[in-house]
PDB file of C-alpha atoms in Angstrom:
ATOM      1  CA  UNK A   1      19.317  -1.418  -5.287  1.00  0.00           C
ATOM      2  CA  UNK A   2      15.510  -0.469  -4.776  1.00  0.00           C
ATOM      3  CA  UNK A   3      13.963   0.476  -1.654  1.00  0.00           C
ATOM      4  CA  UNK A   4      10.814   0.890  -1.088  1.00  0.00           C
ATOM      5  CA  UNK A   5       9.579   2.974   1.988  1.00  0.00           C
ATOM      6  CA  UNK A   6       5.844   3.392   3.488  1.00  0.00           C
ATOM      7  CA  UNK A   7       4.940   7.272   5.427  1.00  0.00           C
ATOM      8  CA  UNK A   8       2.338   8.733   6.548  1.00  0.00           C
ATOM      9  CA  UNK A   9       1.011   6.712   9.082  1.00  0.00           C
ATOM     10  CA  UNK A  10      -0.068   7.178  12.479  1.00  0.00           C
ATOM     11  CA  UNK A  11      -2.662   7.854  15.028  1.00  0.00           C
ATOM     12  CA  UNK A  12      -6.166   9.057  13.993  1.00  0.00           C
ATOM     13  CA  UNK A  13      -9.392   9.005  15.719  1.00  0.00           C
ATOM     14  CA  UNK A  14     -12.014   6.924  13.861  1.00  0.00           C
ATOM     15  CA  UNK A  15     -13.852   8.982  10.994  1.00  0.00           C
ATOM     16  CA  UNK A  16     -10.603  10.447  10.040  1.00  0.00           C
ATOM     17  CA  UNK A  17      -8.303  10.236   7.110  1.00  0.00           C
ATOM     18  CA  UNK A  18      -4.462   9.383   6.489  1.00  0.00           C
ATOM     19  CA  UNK A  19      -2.642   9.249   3.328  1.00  0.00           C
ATOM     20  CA  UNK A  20      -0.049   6.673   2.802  1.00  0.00           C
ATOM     21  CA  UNK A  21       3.143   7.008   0.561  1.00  0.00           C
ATOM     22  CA  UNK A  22       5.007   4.623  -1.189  1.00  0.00           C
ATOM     23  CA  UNK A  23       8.222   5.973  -1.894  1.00  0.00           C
ATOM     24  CA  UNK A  24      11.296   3.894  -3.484  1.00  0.00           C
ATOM     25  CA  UNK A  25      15.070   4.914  -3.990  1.00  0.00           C
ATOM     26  CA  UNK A  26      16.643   3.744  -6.681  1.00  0.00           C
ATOM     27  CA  UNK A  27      14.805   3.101 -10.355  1.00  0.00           C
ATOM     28  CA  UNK A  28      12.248  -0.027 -10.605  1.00  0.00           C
ATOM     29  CA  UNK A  29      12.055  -0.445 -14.372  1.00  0.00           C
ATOM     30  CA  UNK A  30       8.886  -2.145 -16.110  1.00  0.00           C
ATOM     31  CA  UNK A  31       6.401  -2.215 -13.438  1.00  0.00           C
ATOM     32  CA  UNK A  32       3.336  -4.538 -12.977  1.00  0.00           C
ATOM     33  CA  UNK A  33       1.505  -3.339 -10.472  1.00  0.00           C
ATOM     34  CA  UNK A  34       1.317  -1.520  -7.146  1.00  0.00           C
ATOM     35  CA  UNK A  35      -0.022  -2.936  -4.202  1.00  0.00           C
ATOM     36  CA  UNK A  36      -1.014  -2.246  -0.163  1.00  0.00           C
ATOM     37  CA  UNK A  37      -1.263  -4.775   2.178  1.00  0.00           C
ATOM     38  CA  UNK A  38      -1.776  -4.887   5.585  1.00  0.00           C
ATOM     39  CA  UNK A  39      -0.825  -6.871   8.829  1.00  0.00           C
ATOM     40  CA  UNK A  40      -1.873  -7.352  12.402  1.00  0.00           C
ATOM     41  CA  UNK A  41      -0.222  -9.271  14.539  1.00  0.00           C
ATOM     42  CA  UNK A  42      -0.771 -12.437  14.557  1.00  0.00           C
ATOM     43  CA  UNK A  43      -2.976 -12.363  11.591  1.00  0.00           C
ATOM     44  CA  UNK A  44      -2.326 -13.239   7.636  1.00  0.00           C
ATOM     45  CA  UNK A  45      -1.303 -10.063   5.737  1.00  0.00           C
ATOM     46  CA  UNK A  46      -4.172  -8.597   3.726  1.00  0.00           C
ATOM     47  CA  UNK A  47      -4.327  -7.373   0.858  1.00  0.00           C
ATOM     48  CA  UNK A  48      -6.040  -4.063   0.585  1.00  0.00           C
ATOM     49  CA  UNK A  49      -5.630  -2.527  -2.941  1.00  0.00           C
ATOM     50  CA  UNK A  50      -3.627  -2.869  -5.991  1.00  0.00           C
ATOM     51  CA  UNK A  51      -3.230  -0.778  -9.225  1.00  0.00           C
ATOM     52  CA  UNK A  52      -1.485  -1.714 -12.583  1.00  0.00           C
ATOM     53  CA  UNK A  53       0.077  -0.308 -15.246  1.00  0.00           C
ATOM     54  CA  UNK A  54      -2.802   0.151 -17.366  1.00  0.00           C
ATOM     55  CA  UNK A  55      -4.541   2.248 -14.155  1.00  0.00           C
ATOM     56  CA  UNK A  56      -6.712  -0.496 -13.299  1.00  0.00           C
ATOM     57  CA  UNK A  57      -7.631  -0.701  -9.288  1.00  0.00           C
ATOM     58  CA  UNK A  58      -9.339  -3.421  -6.980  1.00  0.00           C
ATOM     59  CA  UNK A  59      -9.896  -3.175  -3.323  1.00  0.00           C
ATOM     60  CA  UNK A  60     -10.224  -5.270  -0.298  1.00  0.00           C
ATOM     61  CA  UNK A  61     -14.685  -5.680   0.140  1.00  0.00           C
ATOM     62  CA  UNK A  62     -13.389  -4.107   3.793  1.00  0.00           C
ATOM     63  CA  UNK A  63     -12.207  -0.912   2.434  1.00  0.00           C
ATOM     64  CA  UNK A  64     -14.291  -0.339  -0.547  1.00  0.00           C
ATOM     65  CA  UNK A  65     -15.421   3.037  -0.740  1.00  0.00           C
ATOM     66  CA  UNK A  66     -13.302   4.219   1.526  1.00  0.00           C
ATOM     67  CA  UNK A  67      -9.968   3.677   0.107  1.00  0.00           C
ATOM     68  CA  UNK A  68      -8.087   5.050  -2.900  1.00  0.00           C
ATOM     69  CA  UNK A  69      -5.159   3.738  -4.561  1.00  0.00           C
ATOM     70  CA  UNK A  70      -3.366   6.008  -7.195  1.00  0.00           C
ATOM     71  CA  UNK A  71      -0.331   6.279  -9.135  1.00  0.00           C
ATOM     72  CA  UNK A  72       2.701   8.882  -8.215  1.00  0.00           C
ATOM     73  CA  UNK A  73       5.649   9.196  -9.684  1.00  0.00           C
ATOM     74  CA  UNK A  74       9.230   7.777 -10.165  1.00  0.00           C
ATOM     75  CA  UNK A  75      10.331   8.688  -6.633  1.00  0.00           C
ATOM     76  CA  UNK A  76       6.461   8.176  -4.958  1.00  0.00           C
ATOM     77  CA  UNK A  77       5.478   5.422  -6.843  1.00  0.00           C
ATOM     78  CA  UNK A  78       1.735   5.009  -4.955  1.00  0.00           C
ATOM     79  CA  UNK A  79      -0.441   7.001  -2.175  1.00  0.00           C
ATOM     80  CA  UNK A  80      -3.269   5.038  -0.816  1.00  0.00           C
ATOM     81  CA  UNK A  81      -5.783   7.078   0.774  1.00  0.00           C
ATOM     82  CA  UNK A  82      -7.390   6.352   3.616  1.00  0.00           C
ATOM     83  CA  UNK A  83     -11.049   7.770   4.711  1.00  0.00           C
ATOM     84  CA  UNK A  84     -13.288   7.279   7.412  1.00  0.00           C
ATOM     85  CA  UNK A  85     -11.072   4.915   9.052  1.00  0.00           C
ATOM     86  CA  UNK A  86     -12.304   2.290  11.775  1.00  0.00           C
ATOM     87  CA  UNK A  87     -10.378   0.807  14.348  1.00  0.00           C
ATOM     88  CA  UNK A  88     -10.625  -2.597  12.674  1.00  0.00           C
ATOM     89  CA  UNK A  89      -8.147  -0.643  10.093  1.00  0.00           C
ATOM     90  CA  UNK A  90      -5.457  -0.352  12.392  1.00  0.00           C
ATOM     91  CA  UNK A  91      -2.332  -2.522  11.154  1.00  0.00           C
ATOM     92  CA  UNK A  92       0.746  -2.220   9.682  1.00  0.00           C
ATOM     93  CA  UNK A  93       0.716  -1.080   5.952  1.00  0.00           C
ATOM     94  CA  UNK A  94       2.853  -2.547   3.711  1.00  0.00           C
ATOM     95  CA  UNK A  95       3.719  -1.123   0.143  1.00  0.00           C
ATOM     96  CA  UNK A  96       4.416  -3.990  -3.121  1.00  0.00           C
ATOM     97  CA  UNK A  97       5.668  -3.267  -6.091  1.00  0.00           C
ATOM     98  CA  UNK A  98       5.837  -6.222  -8.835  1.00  0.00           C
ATOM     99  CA  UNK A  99       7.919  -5.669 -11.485  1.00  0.00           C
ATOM    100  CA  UNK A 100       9.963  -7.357 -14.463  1.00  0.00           C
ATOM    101  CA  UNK A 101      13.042  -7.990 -14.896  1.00  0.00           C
ATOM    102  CA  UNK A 102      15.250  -7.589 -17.336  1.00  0.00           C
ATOM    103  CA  UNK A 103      16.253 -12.180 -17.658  1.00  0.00           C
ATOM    104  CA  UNK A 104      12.108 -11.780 -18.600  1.00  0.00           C
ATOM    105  CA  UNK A 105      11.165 -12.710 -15.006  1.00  0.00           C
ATOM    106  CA  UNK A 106       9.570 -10.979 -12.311  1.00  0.00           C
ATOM    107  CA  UNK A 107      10.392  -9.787  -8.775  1.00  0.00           C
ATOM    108  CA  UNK A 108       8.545  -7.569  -6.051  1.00  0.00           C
ATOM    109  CA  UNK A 109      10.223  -5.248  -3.583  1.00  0.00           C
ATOM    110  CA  UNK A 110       8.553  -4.650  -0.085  1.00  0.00           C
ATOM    111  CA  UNK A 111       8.980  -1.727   2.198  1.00  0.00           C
ATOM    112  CA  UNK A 112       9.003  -2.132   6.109  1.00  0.00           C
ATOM    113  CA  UNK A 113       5.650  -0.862   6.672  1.00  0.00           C
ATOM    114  CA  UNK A 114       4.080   1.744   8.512  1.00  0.00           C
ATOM    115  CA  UNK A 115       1.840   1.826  11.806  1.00  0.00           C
ATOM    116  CA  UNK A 116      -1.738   2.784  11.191  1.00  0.00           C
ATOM    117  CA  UNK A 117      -3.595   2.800  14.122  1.00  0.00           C
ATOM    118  CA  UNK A 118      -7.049   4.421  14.187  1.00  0.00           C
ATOM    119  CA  UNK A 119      -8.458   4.673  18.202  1.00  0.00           C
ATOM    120  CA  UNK A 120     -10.491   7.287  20.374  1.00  0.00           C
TER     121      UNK A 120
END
């Protein structure tokens, strides 16, 4: 079965940079899209930034600018980049991947996240 598993998180001062992975085991066949969210407690998971098949991106207004989604490969499916973080980015990051099936439906696998949290 697929798993999907977030790294590279952790502690950075503001102004800094991290670079998330998105790394799954297993294959995940026909995929639609790619995304990161993100989560602080007792908030509504965001949605930061997503990229398809055909390479096209969109980004949370918050992180505009800032962050980069891209493509990987079959083991790292997705990096996001992450520059000039603020403390407001600190959350848990959450990789999505949507994907068809082969009964001509679609699921979406989540990993567990990973701990961003950007402080002096």
């Amino acid at each position: 079965q697929v798993q999907l598993t977030e790294s590279g998180g952790g502690l950075v001062q503001p102004g800094g940079s991290l670079r998330l992975t998105c790394a799954a085991s297993g294959s995940v066949l026909s995929i639609i899209n790619i995304q990161w969210h993100r989560q602080v407690p007792g908030k509504q998971r965001e949605l930061v930034a997503i990229v398809t098949n055909t390479g096209a991106t969109n980004y949370a207004d918050s992180v505009k600018g800032r962050f980069t989604i891209s493509r990987g490969n079959v083991k790292n499916l997705a990096y996001l980049q992450m520059n000039n973080l603020r403390p407001e980015d600190t959350a848990v990051y959450y990789c999505n991947v949507a994907a068809r099936t082969v009964d001509g439906g679609t699921t979406d696998y989540w990993g567990q996240g990973t701990q961003v949290t950007v402080s002096s």
